[in-house]
Short mmCIF file of N, CA and C in Angstrom, two decimals:
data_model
loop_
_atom_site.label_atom_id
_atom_site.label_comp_id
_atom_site.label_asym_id
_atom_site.label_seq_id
_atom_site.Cartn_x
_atom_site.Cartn_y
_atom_site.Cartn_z
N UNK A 1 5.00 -9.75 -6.20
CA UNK A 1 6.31 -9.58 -6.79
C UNK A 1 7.36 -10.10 -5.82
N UNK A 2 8.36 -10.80 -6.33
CA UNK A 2 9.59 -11.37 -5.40
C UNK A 2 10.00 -9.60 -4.60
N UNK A 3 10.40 -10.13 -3.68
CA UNK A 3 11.11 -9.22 -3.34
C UNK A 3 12.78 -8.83 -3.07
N UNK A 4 13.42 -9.99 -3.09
CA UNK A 4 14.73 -10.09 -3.17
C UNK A 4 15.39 -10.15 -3.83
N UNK A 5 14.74 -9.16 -5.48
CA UNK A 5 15.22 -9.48 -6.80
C UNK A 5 16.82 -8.50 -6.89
N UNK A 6 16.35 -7.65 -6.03
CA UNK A 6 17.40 -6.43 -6.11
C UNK A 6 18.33 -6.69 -4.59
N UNK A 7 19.43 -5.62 -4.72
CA UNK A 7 20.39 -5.15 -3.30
C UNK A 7 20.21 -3.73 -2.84
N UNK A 8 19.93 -3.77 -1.45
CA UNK A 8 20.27 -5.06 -0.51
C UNK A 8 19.30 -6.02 -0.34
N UNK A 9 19.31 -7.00 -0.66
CA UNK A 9 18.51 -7.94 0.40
C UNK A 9 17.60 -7.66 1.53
N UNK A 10 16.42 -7.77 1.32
CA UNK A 10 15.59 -7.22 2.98
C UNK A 10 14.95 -8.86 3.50
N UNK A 11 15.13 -8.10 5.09
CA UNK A 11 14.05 -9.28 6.30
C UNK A 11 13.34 -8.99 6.20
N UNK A 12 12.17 -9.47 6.36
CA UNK A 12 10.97 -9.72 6.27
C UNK A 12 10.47 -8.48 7.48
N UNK A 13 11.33 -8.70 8.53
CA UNK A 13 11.39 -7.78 9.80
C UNK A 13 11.22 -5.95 8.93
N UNK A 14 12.39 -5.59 8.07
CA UNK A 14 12.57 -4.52 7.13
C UNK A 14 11.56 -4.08 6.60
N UNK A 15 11.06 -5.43 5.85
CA UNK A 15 9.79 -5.05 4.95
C UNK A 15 8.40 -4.49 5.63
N UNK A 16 8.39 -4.97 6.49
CA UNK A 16 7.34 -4.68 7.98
C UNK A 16 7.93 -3.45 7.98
N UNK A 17 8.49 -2.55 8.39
CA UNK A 17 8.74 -1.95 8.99
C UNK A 17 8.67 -0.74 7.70
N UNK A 18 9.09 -1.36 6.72
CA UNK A 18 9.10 -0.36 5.72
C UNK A 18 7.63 -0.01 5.25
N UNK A 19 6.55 -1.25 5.46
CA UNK A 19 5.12 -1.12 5.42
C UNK A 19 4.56 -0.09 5.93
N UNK A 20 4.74 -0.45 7.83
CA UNK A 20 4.23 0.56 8.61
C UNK A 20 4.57 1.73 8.53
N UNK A 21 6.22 2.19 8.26
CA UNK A 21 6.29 3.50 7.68
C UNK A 21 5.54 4.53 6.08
N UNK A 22 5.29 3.19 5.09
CA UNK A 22 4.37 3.39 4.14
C UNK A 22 2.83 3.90 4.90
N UNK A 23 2.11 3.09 5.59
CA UNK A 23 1.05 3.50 6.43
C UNK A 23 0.90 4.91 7.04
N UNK A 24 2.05 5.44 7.45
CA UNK A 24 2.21 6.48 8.13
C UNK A 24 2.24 7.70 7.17
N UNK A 25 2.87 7.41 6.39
CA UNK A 25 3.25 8.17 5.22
C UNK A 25 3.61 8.08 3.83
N UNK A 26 2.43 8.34 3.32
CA UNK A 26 3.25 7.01 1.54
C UNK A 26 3.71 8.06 0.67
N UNK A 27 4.05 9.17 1.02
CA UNK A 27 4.32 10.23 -0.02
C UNK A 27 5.78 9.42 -0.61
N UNK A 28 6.44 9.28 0.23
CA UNK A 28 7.93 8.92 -0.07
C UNK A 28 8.37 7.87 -0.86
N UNK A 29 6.92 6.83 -0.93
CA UNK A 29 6.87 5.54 -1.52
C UNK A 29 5.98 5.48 -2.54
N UNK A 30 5.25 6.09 -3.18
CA UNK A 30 4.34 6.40 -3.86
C UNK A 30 4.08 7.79 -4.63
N UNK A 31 4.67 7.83 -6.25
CA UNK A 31 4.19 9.30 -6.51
C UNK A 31 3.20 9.76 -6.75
N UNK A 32 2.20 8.65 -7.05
CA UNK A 32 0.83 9.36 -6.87
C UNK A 32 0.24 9.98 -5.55
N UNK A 33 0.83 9.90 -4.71
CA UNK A 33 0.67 10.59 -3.28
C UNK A 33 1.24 11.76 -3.37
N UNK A 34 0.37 12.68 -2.92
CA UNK A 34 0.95 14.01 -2.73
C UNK A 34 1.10 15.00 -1.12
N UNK A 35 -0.02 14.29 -0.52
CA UNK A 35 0.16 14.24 1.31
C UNK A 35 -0.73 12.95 1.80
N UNK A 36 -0.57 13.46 2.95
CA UNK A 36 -1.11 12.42 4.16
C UNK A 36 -1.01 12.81 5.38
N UNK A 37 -2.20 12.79 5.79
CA UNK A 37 -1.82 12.93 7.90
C UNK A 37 -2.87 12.22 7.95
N UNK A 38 -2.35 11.24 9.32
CA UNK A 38 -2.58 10.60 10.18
C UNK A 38 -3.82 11.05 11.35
N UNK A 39 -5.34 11.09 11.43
CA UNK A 39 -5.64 11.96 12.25
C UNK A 39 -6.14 11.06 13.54
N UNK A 40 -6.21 9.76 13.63
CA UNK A 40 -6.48 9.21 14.78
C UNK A 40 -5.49 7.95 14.58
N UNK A 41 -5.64 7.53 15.67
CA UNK A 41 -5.01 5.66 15.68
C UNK A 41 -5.27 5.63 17.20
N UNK A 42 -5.41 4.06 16.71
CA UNK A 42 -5.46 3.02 17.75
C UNK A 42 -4.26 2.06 17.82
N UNK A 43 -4.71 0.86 18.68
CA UNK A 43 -3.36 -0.30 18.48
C UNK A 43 -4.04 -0.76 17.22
N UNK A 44 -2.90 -1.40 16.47
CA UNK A 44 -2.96 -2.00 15.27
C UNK A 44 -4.20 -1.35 14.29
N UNK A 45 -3.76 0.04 14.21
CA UNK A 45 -5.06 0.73 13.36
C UNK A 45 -4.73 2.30 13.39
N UNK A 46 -4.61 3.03 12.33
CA UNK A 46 -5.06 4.62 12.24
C UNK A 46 -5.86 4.71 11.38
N UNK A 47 -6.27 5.98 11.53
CA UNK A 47 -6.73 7.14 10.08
C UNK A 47 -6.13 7.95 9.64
N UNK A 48 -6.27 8.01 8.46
CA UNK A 48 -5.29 9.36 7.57
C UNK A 48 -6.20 9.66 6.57
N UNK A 49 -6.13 11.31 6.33
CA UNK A 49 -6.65 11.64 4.83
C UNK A 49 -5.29 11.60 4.08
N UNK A 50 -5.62 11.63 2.99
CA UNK A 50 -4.33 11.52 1.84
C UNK A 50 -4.79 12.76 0.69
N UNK A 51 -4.24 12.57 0.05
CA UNK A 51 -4.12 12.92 -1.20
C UNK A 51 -3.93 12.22 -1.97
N UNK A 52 -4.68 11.58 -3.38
CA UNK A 52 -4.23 10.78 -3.98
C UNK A 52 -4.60 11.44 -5.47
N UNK A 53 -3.74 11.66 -6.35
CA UNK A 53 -3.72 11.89 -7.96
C UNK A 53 -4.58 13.49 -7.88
N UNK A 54 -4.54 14.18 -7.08
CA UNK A 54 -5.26 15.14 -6.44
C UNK A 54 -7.01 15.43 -6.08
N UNK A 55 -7.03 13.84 -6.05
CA UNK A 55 -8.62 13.90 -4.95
C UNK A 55 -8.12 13.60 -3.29
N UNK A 56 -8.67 14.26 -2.87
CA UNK A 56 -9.10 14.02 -1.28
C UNK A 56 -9.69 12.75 -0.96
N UNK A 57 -9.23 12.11 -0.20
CA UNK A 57 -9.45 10.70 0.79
C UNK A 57 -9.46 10.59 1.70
N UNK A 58 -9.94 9.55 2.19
CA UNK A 58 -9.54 9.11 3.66
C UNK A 58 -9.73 7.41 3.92
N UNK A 59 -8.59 7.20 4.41
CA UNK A 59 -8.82 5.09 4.87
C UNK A 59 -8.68 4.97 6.43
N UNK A 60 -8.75 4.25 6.46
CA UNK A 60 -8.95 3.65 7.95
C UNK A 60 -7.74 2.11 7.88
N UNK A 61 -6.59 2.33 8.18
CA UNK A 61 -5.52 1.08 7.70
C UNK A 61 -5.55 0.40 9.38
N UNK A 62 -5.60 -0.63 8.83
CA UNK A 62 -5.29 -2.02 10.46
C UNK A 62 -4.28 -2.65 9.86
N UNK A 63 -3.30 -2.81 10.99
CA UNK A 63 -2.02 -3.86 10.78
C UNK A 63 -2.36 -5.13 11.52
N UNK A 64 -2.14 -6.45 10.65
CA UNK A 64 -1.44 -8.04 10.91
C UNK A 64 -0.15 -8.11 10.97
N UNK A 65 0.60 -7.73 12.32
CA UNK A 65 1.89 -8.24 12.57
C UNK A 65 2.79 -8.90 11.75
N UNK A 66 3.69 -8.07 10.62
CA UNK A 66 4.59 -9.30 9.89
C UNK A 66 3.80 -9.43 8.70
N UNK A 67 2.80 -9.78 8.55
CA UNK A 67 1.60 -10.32 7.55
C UNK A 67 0.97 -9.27 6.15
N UNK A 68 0.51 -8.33 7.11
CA UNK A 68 -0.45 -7.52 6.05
C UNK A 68 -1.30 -6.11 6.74
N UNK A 69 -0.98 -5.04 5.68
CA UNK A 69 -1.62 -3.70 5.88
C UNK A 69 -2.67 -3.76 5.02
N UNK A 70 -3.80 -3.68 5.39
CA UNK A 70 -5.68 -2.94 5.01
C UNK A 70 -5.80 -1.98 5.23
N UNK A 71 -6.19 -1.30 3.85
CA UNK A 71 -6.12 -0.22 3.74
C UNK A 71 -7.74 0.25 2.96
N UNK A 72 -9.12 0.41 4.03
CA UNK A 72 -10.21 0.38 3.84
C UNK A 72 -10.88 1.96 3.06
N UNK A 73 -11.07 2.24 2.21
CA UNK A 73 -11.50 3.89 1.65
C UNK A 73 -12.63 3.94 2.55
N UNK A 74 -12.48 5.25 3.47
CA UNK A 74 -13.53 5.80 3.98
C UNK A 74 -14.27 7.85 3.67
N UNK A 75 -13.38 7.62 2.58
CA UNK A 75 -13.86 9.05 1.72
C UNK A 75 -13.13 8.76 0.47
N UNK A 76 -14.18 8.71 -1.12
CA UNK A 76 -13.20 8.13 -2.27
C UNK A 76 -14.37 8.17 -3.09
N UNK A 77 -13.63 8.70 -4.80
CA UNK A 77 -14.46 8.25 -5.84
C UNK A 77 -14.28 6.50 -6.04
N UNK A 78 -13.62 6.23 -5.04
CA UNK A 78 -13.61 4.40 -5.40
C UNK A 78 -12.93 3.84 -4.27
N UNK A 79 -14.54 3.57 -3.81
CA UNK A 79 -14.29 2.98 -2.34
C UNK A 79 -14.39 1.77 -2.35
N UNK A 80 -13.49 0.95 -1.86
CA UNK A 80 -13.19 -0.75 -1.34
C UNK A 80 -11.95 -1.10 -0.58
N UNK A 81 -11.37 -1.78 -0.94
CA UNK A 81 -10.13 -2.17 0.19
C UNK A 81 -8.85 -2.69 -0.69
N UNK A 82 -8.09 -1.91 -0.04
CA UNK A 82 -6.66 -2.30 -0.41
C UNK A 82 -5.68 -3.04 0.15
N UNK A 83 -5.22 -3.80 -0.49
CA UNK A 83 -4.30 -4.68 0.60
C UNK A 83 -2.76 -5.05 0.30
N UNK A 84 -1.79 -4.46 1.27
CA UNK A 84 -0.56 -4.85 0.93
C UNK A 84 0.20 -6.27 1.95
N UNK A 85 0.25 -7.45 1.94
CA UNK A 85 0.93 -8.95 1.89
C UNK A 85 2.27 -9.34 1.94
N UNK A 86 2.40 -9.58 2.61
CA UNK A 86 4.03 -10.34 2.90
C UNK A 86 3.82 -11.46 2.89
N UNK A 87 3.77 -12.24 1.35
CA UNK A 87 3.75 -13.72 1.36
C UNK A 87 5.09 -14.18 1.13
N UNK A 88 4.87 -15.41 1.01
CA UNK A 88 5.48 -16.51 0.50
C UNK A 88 5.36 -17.32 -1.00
N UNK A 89 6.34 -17.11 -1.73
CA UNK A 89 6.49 -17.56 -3.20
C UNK A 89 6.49 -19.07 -3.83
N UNK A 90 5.76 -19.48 -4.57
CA UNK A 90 6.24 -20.79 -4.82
C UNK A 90 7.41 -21.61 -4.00
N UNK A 91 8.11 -20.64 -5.13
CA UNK A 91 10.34 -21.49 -4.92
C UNK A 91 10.64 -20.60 -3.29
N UNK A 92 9.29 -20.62 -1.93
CA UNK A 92 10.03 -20.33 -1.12
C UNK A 92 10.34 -19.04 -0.75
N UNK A 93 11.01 -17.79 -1.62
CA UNK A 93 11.22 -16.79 -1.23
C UNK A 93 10.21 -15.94 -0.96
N UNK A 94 10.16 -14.29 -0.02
CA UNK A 94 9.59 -13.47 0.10
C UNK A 94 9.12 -12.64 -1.05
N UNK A 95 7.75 -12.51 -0.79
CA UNK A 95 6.77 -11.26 -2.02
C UNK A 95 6.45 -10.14 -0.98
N UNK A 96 5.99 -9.92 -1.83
CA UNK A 96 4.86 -8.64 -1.69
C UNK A 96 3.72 -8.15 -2.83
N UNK A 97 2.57 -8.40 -2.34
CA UNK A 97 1.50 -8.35 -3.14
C UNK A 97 0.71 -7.38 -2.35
N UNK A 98 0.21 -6.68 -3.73
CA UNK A 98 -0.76 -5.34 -3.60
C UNK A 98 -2.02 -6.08 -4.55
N UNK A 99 -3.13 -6.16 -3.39
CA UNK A 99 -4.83 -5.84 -4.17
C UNK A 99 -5.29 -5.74 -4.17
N UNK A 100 -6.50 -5.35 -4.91
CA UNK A 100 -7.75 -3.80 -4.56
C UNK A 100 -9.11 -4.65 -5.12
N UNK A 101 -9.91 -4.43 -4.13
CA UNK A 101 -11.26 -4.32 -4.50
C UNK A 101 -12.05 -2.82 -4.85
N UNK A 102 -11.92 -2.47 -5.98
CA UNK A 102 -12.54 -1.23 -5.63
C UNK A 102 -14.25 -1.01 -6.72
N UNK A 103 -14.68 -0.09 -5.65
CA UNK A 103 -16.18 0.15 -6.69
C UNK A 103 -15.72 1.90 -6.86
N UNK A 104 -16.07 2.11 -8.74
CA UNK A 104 -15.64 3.71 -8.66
C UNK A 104 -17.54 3.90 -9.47
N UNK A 105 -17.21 5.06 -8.61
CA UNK A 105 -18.90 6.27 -8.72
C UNK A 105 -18.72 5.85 -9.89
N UNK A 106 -19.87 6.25 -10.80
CA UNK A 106 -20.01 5.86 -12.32
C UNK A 106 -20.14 5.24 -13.17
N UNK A 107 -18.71 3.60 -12.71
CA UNK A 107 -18.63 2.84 -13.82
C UNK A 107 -19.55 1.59 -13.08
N UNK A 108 -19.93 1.23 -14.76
CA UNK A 108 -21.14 0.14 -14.38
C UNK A 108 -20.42 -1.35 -14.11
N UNK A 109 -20.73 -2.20 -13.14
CA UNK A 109 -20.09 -3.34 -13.10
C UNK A 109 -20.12 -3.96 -14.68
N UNK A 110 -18.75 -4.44 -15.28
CA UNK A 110 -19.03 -5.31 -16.05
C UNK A 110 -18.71 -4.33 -17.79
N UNK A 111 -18.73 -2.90 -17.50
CA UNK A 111 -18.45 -2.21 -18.67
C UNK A 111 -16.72 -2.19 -19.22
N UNK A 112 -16.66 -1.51 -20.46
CA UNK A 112 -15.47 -1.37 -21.02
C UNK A 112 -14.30 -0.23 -20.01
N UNK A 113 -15.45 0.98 -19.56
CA UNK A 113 -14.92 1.55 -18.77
C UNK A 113 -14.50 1.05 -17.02
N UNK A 114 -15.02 0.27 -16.60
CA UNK A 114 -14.32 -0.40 -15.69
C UNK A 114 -13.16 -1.23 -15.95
N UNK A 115 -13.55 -2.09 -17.02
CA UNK A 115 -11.86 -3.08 -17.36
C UNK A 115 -10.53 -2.19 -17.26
N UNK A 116 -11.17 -0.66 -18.36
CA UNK A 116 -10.13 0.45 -18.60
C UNK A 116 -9.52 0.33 -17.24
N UNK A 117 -10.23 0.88 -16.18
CA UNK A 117 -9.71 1.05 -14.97
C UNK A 117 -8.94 0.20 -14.21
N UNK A 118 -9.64 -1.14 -14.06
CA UNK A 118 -8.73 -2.12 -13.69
C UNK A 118 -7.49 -1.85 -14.16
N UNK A 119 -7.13 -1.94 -15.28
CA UNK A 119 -5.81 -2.07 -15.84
C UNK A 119 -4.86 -0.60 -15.51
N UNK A 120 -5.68 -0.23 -15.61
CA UNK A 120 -4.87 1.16 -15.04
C UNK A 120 -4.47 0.75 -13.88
N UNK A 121 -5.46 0.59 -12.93
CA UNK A 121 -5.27 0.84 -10.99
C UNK A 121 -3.92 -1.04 -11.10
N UNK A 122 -3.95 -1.94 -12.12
CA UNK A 122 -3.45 -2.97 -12.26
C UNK A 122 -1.93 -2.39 -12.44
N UNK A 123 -1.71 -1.53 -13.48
CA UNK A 123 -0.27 -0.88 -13.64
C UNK A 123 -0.01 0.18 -12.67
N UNK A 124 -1.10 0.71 -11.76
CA UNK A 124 -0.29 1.79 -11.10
C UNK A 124 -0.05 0.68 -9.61
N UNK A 125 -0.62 -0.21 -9.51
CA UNK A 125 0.02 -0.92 -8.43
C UNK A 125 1.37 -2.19 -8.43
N UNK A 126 1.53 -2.43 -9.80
CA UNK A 126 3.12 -2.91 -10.23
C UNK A 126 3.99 -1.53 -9.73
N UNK A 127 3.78 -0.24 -10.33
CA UNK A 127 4.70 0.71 -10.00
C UNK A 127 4.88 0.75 -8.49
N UNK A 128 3.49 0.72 -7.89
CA UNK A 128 3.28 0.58 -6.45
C UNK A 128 4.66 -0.24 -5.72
N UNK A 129 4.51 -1.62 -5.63
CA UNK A 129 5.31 -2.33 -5.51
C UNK A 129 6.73 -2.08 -5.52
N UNK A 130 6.69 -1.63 -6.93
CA UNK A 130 8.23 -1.29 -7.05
C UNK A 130 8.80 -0.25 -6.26
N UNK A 131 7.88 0.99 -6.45
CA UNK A 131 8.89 2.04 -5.54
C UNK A 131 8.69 2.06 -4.46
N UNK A 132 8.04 1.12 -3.53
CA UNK A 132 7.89 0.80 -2.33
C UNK A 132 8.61 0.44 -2.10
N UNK A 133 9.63 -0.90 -2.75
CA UNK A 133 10.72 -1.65 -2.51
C UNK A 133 11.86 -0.86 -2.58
N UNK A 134 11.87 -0.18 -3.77
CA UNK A 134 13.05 0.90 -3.48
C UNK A 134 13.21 1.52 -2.70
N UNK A 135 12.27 2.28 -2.35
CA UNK A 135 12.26 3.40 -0.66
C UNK A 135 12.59 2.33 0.58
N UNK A 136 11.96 1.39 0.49
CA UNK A 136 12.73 0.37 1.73
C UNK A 136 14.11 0.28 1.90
N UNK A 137 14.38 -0.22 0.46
CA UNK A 137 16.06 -0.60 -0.05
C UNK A 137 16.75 0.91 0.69
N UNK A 138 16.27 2.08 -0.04
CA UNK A 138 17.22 3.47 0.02
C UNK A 138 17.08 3.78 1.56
N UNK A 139 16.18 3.37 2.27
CA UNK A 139 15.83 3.38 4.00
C UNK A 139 17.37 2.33 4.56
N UNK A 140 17.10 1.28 4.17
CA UNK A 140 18.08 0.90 4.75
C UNK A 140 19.41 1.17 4.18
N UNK A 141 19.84 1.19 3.38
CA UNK A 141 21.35 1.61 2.74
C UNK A 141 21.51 2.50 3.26
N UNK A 142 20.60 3.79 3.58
CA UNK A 142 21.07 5.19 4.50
C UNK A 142 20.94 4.93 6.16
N UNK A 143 20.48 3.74 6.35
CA UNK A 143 20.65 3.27 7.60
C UNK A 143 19.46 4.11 8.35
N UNK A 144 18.08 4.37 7.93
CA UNK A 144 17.05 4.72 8.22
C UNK A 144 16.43 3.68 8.97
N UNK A 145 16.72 2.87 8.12
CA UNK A 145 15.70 1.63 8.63
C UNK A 145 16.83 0.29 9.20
#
């Protein structure tokens, strides 16, 4: 998704920053989040369990400088990897792209009930996007960020 569709305007520097604070804590950026702590880190790397839609998790996220947060399930009914991107758009301007590999317990590769899902985990990561960008935006307008 562009990211400079709305005001204020963010750097790329912002968006980073608004990432790593997502990493730390996505309650604020995400309502399907309901907690999160952080229980180890390294350089360019923690762990957190979360809460997500009210199952229990846990990922293991590594940061690319500027670039991109991985966000690996290491406790999950649908474990694979998530990834949030600070690209570059056709016409030039700044994105941000969210996308998931995921395998969920149950569904068979290739069934009706997996597509279901896709499209679901497909619309809850447009919302993703979006109120990520907003919480950045409302970070900096309150001069958080």
């Amino acid at each position: 998704m562009p990211v400079n569709t709305g005001k204020p305007a963010l750097t790329r520097a912002q968006l980073w920053q608004g990432l790593l604070l997502k990493a730390e804590n996505p309650v604020p950026f995400l309502d399907a989040m309901s907690a999160c702590e952080v229980i180890d880190r390294g350089e360019n790397w923690l762990l957190r369990d979360f809460t997500l839609r009210g199952e229990e998790m846990q990922e293991r996220v590594t940061f690319e400088p500027q670039d991109r947060v991985t966000f690996e399930r290491t406790r999950s009914s649908a474990m694979g990897t998530i990834l949030n991107e600070i690209v570059t758009l056709d016409d030039g301007d700044m994105g941000l792209r969210f996308t998931f590999s995921l395998e969920v317990a149950g569904l068979a590769h290739g069934s009706n009930a997996e597509a279901a899902f896709a499209d679901r985990m497909s619309q809850s990561y447009f919302q993703g996007v979006s109120s990520t960008l907003a919480e950045i935006r409302r970070q900096v307008v309150a001069g958080e960020l």
